[in-house]
Coordinates of C-alpha atoms and ligand atoms in Angstrom, one line a residue:
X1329 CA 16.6 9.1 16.6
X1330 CA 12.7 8.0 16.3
X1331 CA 10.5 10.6 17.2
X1332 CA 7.6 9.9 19.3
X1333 CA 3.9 10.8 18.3
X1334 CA 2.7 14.4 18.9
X1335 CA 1.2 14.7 22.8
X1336 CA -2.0 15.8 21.2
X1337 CA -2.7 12.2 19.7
X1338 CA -3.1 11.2 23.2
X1339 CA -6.9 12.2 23.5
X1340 CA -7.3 13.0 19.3
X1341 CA -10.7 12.3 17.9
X1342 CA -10.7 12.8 14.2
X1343 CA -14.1 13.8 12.5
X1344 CA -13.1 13.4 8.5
X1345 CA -14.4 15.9 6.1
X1346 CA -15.2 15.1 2.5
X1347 CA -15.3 19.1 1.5
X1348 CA -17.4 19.0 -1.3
X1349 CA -20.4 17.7 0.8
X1350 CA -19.9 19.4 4.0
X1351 CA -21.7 22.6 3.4
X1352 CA -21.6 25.4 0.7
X1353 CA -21.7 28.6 1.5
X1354 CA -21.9 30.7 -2.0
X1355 CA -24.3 28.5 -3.4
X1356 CA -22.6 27.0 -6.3
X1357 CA -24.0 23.4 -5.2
X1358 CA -20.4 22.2 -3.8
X1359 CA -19.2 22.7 -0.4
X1360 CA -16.4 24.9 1.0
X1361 CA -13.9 25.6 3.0
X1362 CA -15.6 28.9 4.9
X1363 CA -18.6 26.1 5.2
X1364 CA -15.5 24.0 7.3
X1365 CA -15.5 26.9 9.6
X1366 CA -18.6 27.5 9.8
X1367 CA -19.3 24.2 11.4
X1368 CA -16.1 24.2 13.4
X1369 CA -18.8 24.9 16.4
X1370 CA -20.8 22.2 15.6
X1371 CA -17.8 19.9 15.3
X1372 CA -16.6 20.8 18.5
X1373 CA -19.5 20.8 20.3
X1374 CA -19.9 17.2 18.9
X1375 CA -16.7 16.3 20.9
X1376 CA -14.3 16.1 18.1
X1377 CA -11.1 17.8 18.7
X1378 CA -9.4 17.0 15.1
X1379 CA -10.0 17.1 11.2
X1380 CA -9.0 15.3 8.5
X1381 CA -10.1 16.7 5.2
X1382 CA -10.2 15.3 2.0
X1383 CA -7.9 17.1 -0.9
X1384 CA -8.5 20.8 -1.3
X1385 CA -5.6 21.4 -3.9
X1386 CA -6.1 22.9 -7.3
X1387 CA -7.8 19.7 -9.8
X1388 CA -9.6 18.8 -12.6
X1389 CA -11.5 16.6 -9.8
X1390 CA -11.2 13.2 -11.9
X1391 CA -10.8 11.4 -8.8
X1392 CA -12.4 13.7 -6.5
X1393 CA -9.4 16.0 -6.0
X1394 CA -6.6 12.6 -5.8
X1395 CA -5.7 14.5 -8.8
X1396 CA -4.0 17.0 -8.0
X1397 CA -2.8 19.7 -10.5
X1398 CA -0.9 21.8 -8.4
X1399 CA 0.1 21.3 -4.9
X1400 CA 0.5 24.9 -4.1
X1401 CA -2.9 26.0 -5.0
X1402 CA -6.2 25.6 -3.2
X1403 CA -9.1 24.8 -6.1
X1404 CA -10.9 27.4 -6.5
X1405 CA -14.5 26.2 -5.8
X1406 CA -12.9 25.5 -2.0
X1407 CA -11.3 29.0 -1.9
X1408 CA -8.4 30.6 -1.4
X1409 CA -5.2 30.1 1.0
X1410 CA -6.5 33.0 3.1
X1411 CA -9.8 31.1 3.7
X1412 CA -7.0 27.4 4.6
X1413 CA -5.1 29.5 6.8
X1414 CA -8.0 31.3 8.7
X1415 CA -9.3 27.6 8.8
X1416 CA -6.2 26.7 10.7
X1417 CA -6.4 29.7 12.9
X1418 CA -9.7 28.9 13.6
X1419 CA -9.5 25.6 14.9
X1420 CA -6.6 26.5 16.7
X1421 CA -8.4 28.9 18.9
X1422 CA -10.7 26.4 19.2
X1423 CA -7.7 23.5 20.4
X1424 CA -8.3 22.0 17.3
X1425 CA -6.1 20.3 14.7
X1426 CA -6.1 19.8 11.4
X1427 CA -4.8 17.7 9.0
X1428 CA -4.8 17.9 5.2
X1429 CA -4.9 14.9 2.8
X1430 CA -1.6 14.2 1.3
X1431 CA -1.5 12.6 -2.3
X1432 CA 2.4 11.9 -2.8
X1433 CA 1.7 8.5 -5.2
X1434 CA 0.4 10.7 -8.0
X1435 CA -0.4 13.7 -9.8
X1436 CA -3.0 14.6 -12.7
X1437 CA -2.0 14.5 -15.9
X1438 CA -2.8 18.4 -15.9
X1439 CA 0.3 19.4 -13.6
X1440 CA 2.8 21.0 -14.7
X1441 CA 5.2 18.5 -13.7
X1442 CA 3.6 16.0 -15.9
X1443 CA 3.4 18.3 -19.0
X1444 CA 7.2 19.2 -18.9
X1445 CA 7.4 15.5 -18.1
X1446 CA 6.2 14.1 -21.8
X1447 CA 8.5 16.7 -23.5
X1448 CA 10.9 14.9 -25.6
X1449 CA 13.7 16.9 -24.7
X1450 CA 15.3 16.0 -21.4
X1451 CA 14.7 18.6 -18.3
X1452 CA 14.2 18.7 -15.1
X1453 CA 11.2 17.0 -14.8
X1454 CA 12.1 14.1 -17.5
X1455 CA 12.7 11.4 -14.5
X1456 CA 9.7 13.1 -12.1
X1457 CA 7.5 10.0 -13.5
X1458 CA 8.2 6.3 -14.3
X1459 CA 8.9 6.3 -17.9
X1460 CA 9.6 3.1 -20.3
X1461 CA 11.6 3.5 -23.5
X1462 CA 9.2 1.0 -25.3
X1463 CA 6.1 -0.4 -23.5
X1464 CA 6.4 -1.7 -20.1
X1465 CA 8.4 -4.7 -20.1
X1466 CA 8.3 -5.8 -16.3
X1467 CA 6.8 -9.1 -15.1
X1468 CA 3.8 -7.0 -13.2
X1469 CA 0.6 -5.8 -14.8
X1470 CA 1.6 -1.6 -14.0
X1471 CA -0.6 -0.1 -15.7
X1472 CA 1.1 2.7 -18.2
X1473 CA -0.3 5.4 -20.8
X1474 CA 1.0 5.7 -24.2
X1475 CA 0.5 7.7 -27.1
X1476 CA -0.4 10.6 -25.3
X1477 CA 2.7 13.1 -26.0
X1478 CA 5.9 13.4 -28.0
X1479 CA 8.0 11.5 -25.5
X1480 CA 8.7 8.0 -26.8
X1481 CA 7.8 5.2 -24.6
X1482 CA 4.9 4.5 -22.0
X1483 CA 4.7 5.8 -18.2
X1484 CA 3.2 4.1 -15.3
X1485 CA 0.2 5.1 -14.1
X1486 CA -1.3 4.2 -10.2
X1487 CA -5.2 4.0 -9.5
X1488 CA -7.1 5.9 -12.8
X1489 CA -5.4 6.5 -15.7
X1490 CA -5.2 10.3 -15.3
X1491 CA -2.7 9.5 -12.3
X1492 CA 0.8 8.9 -13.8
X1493 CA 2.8 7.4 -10.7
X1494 CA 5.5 9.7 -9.8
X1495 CA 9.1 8.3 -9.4
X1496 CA 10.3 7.0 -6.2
X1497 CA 12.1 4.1 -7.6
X1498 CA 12.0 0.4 -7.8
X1499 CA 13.0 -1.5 -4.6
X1500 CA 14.4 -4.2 -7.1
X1501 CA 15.7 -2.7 -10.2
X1502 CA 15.5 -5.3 -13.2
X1503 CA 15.6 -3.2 -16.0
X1504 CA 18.4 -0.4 -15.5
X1505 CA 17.6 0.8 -18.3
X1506 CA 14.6 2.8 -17.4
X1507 CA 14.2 1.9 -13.1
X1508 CA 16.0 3.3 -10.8
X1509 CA 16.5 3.1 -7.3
X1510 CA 15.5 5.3 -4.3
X1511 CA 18.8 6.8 -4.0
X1512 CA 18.6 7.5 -8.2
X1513 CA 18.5 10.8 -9.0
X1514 CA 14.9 10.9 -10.4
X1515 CA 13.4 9.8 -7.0
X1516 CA 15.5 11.6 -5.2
X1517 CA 14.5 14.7 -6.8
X1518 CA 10.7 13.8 -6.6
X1519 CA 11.1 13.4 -2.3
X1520 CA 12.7 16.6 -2.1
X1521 CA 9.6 17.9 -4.1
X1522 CA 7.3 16.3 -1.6
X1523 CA 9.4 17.3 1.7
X1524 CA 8.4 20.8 0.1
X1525 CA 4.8 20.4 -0.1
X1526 CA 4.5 18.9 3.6
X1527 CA 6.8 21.8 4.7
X1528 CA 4.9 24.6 2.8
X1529 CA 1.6 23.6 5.1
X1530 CA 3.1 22.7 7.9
X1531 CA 4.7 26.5 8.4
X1532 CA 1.1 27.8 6.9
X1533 CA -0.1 26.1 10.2
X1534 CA -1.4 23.1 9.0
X1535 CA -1.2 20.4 11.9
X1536 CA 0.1 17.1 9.4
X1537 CA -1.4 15.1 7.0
X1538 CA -3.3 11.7 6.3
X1539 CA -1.0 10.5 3.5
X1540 CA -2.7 8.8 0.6
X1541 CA -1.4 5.1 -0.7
X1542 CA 1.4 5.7 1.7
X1543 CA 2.7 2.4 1.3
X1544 CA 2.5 2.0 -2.4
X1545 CA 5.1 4.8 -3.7
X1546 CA 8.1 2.4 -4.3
X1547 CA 7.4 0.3 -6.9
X1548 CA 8.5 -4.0 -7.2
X1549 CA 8.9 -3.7 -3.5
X1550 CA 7.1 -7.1 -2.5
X1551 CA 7.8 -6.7 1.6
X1552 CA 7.0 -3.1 1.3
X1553 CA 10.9 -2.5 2.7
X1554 CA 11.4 -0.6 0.3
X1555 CA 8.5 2.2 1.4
X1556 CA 9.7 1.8 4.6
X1557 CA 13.0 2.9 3.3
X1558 CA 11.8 5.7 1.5
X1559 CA 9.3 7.1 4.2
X1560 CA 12.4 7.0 7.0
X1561 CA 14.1 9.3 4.3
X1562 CA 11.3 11.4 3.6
X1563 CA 10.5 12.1 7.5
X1564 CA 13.9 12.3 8.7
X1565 CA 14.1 15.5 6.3
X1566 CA 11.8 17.5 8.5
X1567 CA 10.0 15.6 11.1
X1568 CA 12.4 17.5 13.9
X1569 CA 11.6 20.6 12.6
X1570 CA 7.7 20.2 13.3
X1571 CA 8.0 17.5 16.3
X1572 CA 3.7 18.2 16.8
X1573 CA 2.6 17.2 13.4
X1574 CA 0.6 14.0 12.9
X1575 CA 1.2 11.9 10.0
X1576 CA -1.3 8.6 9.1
X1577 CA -0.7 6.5 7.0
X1578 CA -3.3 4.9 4.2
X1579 CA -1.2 1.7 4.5
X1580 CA -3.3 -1.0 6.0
X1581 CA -0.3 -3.0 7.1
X1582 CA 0.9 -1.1 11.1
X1583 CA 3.7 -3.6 11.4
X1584 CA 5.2 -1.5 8.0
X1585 CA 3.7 1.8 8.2
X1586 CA 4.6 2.3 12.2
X1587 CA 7.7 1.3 11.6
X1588 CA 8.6 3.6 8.7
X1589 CA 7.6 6.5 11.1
X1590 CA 4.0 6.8 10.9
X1591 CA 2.0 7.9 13.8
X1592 CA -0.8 5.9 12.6
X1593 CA -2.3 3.5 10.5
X1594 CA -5.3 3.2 9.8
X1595 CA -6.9 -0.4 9.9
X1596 CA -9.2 0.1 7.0
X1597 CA -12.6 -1.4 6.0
X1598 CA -13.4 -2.7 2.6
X1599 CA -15.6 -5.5 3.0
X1600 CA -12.8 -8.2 3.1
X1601 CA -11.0 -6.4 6.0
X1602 CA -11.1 -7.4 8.8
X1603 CA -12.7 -4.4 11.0
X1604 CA -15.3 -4.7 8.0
X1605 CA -16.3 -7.8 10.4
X1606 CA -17.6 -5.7 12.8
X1607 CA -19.3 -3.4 10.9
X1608 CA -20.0 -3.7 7.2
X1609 CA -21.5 -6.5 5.0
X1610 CA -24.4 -9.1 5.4
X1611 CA -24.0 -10.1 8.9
X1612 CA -21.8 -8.1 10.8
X1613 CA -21.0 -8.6 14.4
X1614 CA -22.7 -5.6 15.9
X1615 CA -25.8 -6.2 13.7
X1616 CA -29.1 -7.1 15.6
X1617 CA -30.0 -10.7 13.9
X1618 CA -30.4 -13.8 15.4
X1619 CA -27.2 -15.4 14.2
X1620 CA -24.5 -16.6 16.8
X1621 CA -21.5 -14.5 16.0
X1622 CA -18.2 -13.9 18.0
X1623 CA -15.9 -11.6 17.7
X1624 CA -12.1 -13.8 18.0
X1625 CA -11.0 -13.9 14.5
X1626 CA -11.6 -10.1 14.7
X1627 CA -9.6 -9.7 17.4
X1628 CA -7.0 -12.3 16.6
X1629 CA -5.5 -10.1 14.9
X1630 CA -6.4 -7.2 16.3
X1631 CA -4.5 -7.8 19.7
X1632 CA -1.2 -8.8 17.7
X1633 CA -1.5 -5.3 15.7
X1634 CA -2.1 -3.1 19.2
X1635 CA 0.7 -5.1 20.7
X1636 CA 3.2 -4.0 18.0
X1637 CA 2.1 -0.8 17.8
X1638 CA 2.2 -0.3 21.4
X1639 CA 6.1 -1.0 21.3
X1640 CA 6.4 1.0 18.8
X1641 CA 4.8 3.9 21.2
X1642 CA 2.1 4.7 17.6
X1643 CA -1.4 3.7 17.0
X1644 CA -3.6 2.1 15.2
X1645 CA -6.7 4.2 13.7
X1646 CA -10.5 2.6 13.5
X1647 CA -12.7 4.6 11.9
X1648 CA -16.8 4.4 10.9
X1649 CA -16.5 4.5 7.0
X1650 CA -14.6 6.5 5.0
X1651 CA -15.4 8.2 1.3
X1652 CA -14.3 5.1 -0.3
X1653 CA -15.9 2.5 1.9
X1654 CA -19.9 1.8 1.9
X1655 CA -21.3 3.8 5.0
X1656 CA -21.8 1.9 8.0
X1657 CA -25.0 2.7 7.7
X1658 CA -25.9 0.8 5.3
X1659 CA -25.1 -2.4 7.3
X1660 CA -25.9 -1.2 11.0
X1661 CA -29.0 1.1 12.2
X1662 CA -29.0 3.8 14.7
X1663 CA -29.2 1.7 17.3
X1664 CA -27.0 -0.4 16.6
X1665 CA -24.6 2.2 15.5
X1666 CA -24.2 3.4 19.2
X1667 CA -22.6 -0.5 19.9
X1668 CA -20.3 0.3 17.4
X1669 CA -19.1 3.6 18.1
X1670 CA -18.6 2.7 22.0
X1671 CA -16.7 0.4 20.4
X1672 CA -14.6 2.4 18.4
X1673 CA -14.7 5.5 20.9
X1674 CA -13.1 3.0 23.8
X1675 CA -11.1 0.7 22.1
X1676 CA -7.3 1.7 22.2
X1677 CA -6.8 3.8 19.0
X1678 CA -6.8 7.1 17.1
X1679 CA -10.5 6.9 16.3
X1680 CA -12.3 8.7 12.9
X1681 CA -15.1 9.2 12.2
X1682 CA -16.4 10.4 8.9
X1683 CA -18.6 12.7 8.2
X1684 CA -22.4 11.9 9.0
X1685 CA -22.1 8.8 10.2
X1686 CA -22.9 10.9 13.5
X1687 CA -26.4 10.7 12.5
X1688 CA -26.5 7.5 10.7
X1689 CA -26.6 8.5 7.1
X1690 CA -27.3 5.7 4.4
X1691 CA -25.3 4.9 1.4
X1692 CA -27.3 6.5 -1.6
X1693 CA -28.1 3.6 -4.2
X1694 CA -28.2 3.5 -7.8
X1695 CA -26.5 6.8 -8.2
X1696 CA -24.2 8.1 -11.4
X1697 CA -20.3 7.9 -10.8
X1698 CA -19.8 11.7 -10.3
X1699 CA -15.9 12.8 -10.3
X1700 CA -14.1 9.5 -10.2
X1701 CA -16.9 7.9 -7.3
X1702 CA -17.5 4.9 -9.0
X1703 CA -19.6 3.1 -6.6
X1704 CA -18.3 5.3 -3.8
X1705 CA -20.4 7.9 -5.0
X1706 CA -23.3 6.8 -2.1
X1707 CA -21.1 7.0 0.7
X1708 CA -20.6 11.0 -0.5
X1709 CA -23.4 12.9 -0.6
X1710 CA -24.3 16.1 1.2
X1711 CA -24.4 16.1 4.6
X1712 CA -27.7 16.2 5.9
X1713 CA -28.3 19.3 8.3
X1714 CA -31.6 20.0 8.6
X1715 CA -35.1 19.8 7.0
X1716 CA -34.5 22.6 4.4
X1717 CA -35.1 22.1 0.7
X1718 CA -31.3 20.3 0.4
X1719 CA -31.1 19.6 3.9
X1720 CA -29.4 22.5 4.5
X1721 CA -26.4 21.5 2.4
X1722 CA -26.7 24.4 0.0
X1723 CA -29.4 26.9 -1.0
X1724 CA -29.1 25.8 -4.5
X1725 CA -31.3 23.2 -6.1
X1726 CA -28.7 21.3 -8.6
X1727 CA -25.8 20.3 -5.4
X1728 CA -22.9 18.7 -7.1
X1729 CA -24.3 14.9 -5.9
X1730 CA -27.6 14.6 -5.2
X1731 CA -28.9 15.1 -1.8
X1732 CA -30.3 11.9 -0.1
X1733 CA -34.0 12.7 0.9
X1734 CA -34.3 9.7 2.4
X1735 CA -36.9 10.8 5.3
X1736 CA -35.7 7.5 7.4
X1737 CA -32.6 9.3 8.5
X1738 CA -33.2 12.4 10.9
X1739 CA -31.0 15.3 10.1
X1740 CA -28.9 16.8 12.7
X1741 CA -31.2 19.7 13.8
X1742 CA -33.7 17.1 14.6
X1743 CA -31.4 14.5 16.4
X1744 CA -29.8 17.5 18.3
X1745 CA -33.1 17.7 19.7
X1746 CA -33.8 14.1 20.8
X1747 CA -31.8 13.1 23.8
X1748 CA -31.9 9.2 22.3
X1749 CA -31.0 9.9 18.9
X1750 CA -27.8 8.1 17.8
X1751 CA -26.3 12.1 17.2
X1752 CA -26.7 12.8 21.2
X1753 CA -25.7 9.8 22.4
X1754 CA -22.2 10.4 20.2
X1755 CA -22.4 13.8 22.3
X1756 CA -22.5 11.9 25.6
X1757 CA -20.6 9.2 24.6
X1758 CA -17.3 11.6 23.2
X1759 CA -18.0 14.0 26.6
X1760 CA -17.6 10.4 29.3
X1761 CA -14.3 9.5 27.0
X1762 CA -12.9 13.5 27.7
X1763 CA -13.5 12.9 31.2
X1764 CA -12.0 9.8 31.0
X1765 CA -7.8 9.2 31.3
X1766 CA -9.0 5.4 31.0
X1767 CA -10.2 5.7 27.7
X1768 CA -7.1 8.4 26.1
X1769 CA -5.8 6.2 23.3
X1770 CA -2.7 5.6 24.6
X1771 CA -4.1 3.8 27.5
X1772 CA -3.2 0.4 28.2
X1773 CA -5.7 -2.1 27.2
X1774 CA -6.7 -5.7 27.7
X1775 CA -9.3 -8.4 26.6
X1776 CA -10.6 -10.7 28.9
X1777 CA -11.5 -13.8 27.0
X1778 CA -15.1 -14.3 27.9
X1779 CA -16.9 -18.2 27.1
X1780 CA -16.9 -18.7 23.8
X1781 CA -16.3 -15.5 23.2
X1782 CA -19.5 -13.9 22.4
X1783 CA -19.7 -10.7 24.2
X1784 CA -16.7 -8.0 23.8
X1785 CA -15.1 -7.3 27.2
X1786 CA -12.0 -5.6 27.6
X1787 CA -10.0 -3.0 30.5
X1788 CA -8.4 -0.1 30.1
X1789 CA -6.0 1.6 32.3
X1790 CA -4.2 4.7 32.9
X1791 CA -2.9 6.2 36.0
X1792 CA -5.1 5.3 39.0
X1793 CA -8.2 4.6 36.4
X1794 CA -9.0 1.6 35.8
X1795 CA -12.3 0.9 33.4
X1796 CA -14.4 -2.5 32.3
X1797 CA -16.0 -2.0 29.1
X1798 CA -18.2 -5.0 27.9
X1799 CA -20.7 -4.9 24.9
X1800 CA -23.1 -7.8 24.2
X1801 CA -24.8 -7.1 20.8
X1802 CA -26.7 -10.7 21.1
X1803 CA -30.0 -11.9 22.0
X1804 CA -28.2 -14.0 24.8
X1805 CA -27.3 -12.9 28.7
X1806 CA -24.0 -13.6 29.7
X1807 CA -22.8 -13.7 33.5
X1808 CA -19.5 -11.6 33.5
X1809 CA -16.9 -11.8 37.0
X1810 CA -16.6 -8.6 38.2
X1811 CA -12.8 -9.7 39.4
X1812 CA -11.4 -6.8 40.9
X1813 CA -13.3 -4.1 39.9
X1814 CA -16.0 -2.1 42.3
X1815 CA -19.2 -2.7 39.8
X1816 CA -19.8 1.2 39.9
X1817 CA -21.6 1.7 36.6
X1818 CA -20.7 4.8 34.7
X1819 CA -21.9 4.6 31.3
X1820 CA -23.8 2.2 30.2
X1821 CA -27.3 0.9 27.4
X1822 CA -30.1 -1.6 28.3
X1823 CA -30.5 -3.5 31.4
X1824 CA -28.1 -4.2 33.8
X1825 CA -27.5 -6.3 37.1
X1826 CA -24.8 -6.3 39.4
X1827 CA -24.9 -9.2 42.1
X1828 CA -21.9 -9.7 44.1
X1829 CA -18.7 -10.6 42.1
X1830 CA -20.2 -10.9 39.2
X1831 CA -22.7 -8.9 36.5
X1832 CA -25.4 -9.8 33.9
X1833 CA -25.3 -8.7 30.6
X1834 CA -28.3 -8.2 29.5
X1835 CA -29.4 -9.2 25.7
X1836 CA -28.5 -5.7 23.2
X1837 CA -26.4 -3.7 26.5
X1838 CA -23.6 -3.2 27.3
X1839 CA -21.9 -1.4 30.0
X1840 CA -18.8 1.0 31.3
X1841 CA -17.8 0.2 34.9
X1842 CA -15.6 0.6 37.3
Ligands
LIG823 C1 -6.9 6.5 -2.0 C2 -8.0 7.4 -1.8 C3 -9.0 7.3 -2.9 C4 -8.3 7.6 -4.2 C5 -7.1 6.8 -4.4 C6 -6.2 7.3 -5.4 O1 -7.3 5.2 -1.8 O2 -8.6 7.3 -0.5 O3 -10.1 8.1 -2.7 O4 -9.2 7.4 -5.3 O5 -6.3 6.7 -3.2 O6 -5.5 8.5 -5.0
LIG824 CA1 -19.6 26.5 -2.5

């Protein structure tokens, strides 16, 4: 039997948390998680009613904490499990869920799984990882480690080469010798490992988890069937048991991920995605230039994504950035940040938003890789709190990344203060979608085609409510018919004229009406 998405996802808004910038609280320069709850408040007040946070388990933090050493541990500079669980219990009182960041696809080479792994002798974790007898021999370019242990042979590795893949099978087996299937022991063993992670946090209180590289665990699986297989397996182990907890997928592909039980996906943004068209890059859609842009291939596909999903009673997730995409603002300024996120905010989806982009911060240039960031090291630097020596981040001088002192963007403390700063408008904006059944994310939804497409106008519907939502990012007006709909304005930026059956939308406005 499929089990439908937690209630709560109805009216989620996810605020992701990249716990090493947030804020630290015993002045060791990286943040915590007692600074999580110190800003639950903050978060809340903001309108968010969920968290995603980045991996807290024990690590030696060569990929930011995708490394994880031991999955029953928190790492130490974080805290403790008392300081997770009074996190949970915290947000809880609050109405707030949380959901921790699941790295199934991998360990570091530092676990103790991996360790027993290279022994020579067989034992229980021999067939935990993908092992070769020789060096890899398969047609596709896996990377593998060798020479690294007593064990003879090579094993496969996923993203960095401290991340030995752990064994979930081939979906085609074509060398027996060393590949097994999902059903093989080996991988069977390693999902019955993982059911006991998820389980151990779930009962701890933990409200699901965003699940890294979800659709990448199975390996010579072309369609991605084979994940799909695996995932069905993995949830119909438990998912009864804990019918409220969330699971999203980092799968980029809904019409797999939905269907192998995933609440949602999320429709990610690396610059040749296609939400990236909106938002990221040289000449995004909701950027201010002269340029004649339209929004169609965008929602091309789009509309055939919601449509399945929709069936499939799931979601789709956009989100603002994430810490491995540029930040949005880098592309998009505060003003035209608040066209995007009335996009995002009304649009018919689990929205996230990741940290800071509630005030606009920039991507940090030129900065050294620190922990596995690569160029994604901009996109993770402290957040930015208030006009303190490191922005309030941390009372100590050397912060684990370098604060961005950029004076362009205003820190929150400031922004809380100015009713037009892109930080109070979120405010608004988050408060008119609460009071709105309209705009809960399971509300029907449906594009008008406008002419030639230019402006962005869609309806959504639930119950009696029935709203209009049409943005117009351009230097043009467009005439939009009002069709059935009263022309009361409820939320709305720049000009505006309603005339009869119809309304102007005015250069850079855009408008919520019913
Ligand atoms: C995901 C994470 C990324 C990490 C990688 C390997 O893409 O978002 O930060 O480096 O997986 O786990
Ligand atoms: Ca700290």
């Amino acid at each position: 039997m499929a089990i439908p998405h937690p209630e709560w996802l109805n009216q989620a808004l996810f605020y992701e948390i990249y716990p090493q910038s947030f804020l630290d609280t015993n002045e060791d320069g990286i943040g915590d998680l007692p600074g999580i709850i110190k800003k639950l408040d903050y978060i809340k007040d903001l309108g968010f009613n969920a968290l995603w946070i980045n991996p807290i388990f024990d690590s030696p933090f060569f990929d930011a904490g995708y490394d994880v050493r031991d999955f029953y541990a928190i790492a130490p500079r974080y805290g403790t499990m008392k300081d997770l669980t009074k996190l949970f219990k915290e947000a809880h009182k609050r109405g707030m869920h949380v959901l921790l960041d699941l790295v199934p696809g991998h360990t570091s080479t530092d676990c103790e799984w991996f360790k027993k792994s290279c022994q020579p002798e067989k034992n229980e974790y021999s067939d935990r990882y993908i092992w070769t007898d020789s060096v890899w021999k398969g047609e596709e370019d896996y990377p593998t480690l060798r020479g690294i242990s007593a064990r003879n042979g090579s094993v496969l590795t996923n993203f960095f080469s401290i991340q030995p893949a752990l064994n979930y099978g081939f979906y085609e087996v074509h060398h027996p010798e060393f590949e097994e299937e999902i059903r093989g022991e080996g991988p069977q063993k390693t999902i019955q490992a993982m059911v006991d992670v998820i389980t151990f946090y779930l009962k701890k209180g933990c409200d699901g988890f965003r699940v890294d590289m979800a659709g990448w665990l199975v390996k010579r699986d072309p369609e991605g069937d084979g994940n799909v297989k695996l995932w069905k397996q993995i949830f119909s182990q438990f998912r009864e048991d804990y019918p409220e907890a969330a699971f999203i997928s980092e799968w980029n592909n809904p019409l797999k991920s939905l269907k192998a039980g995933f609440d949602c996906d999320f429709l990610l943004q690396d610059l040749d995605s296609i939400q990236a068209s909106l938002c990221r890059g040289e000449h995004p859609y909701f950027a201010f230039d002269d340029l004649d842009k339209n929004a169609n291939e965008y929602f091309t596909r789009f509309d055939s994504l919601y449509e399945f999903a929709k069936k499939q009673k799931r979601f789709l997730s956009l989100i603002s950035g994430n810490h491995d995409t540029v930040r949005v603002g880098k592309s998009l300024n505060e003003e035209e940040l608040k066209f995007y996120f009335t996009f995002m905010f009304t649009m018919p989806s689990v929205p996230f938003l990741y940290y800071g982009d509630e005030i606009g911060m920039k991507y940090l240039e030129g900065l050294t890789s620190v922990e596995g960031g690569y160029q994604r090291t901009g996109s993770r630097t402290p957040m930015q709190w208030d006009e303190s020596e490191q922005k309030g981040f941390s009372s100590n001088p050397n912060t684990y990344i370098q604060v961005n002192m950029d004076e362009s963007v205003r820190p929150v403390s400031v922004q809380e203060k100015d009713e037009n700063s892109l930080l109070s408008f979120l405010k608004s904006l988050l408060a008119f979608k609460k009071d709105h059944a309209a705009l809960d994310n399971d509300a029907s939804y449906q594009r008008i085609e406008t002419k030639n497409s230019s402006p962005i106008v869609y309806i959504r519907k639930k119950g009696n409510e029935r709203l209009m939502i049409a943005l117009n990012p351009s230097k043009k007006i467009y005439s939009i018919s009002l069709g059935k709909f009263a022309g009361q304005v409820l939320f709305s930026y720049g000009q505006n004229k309603i005339k009869e059956d119809k309304f102007s939308l005015y250069p850079r406005s855009f408008i919520i009406l019913k």
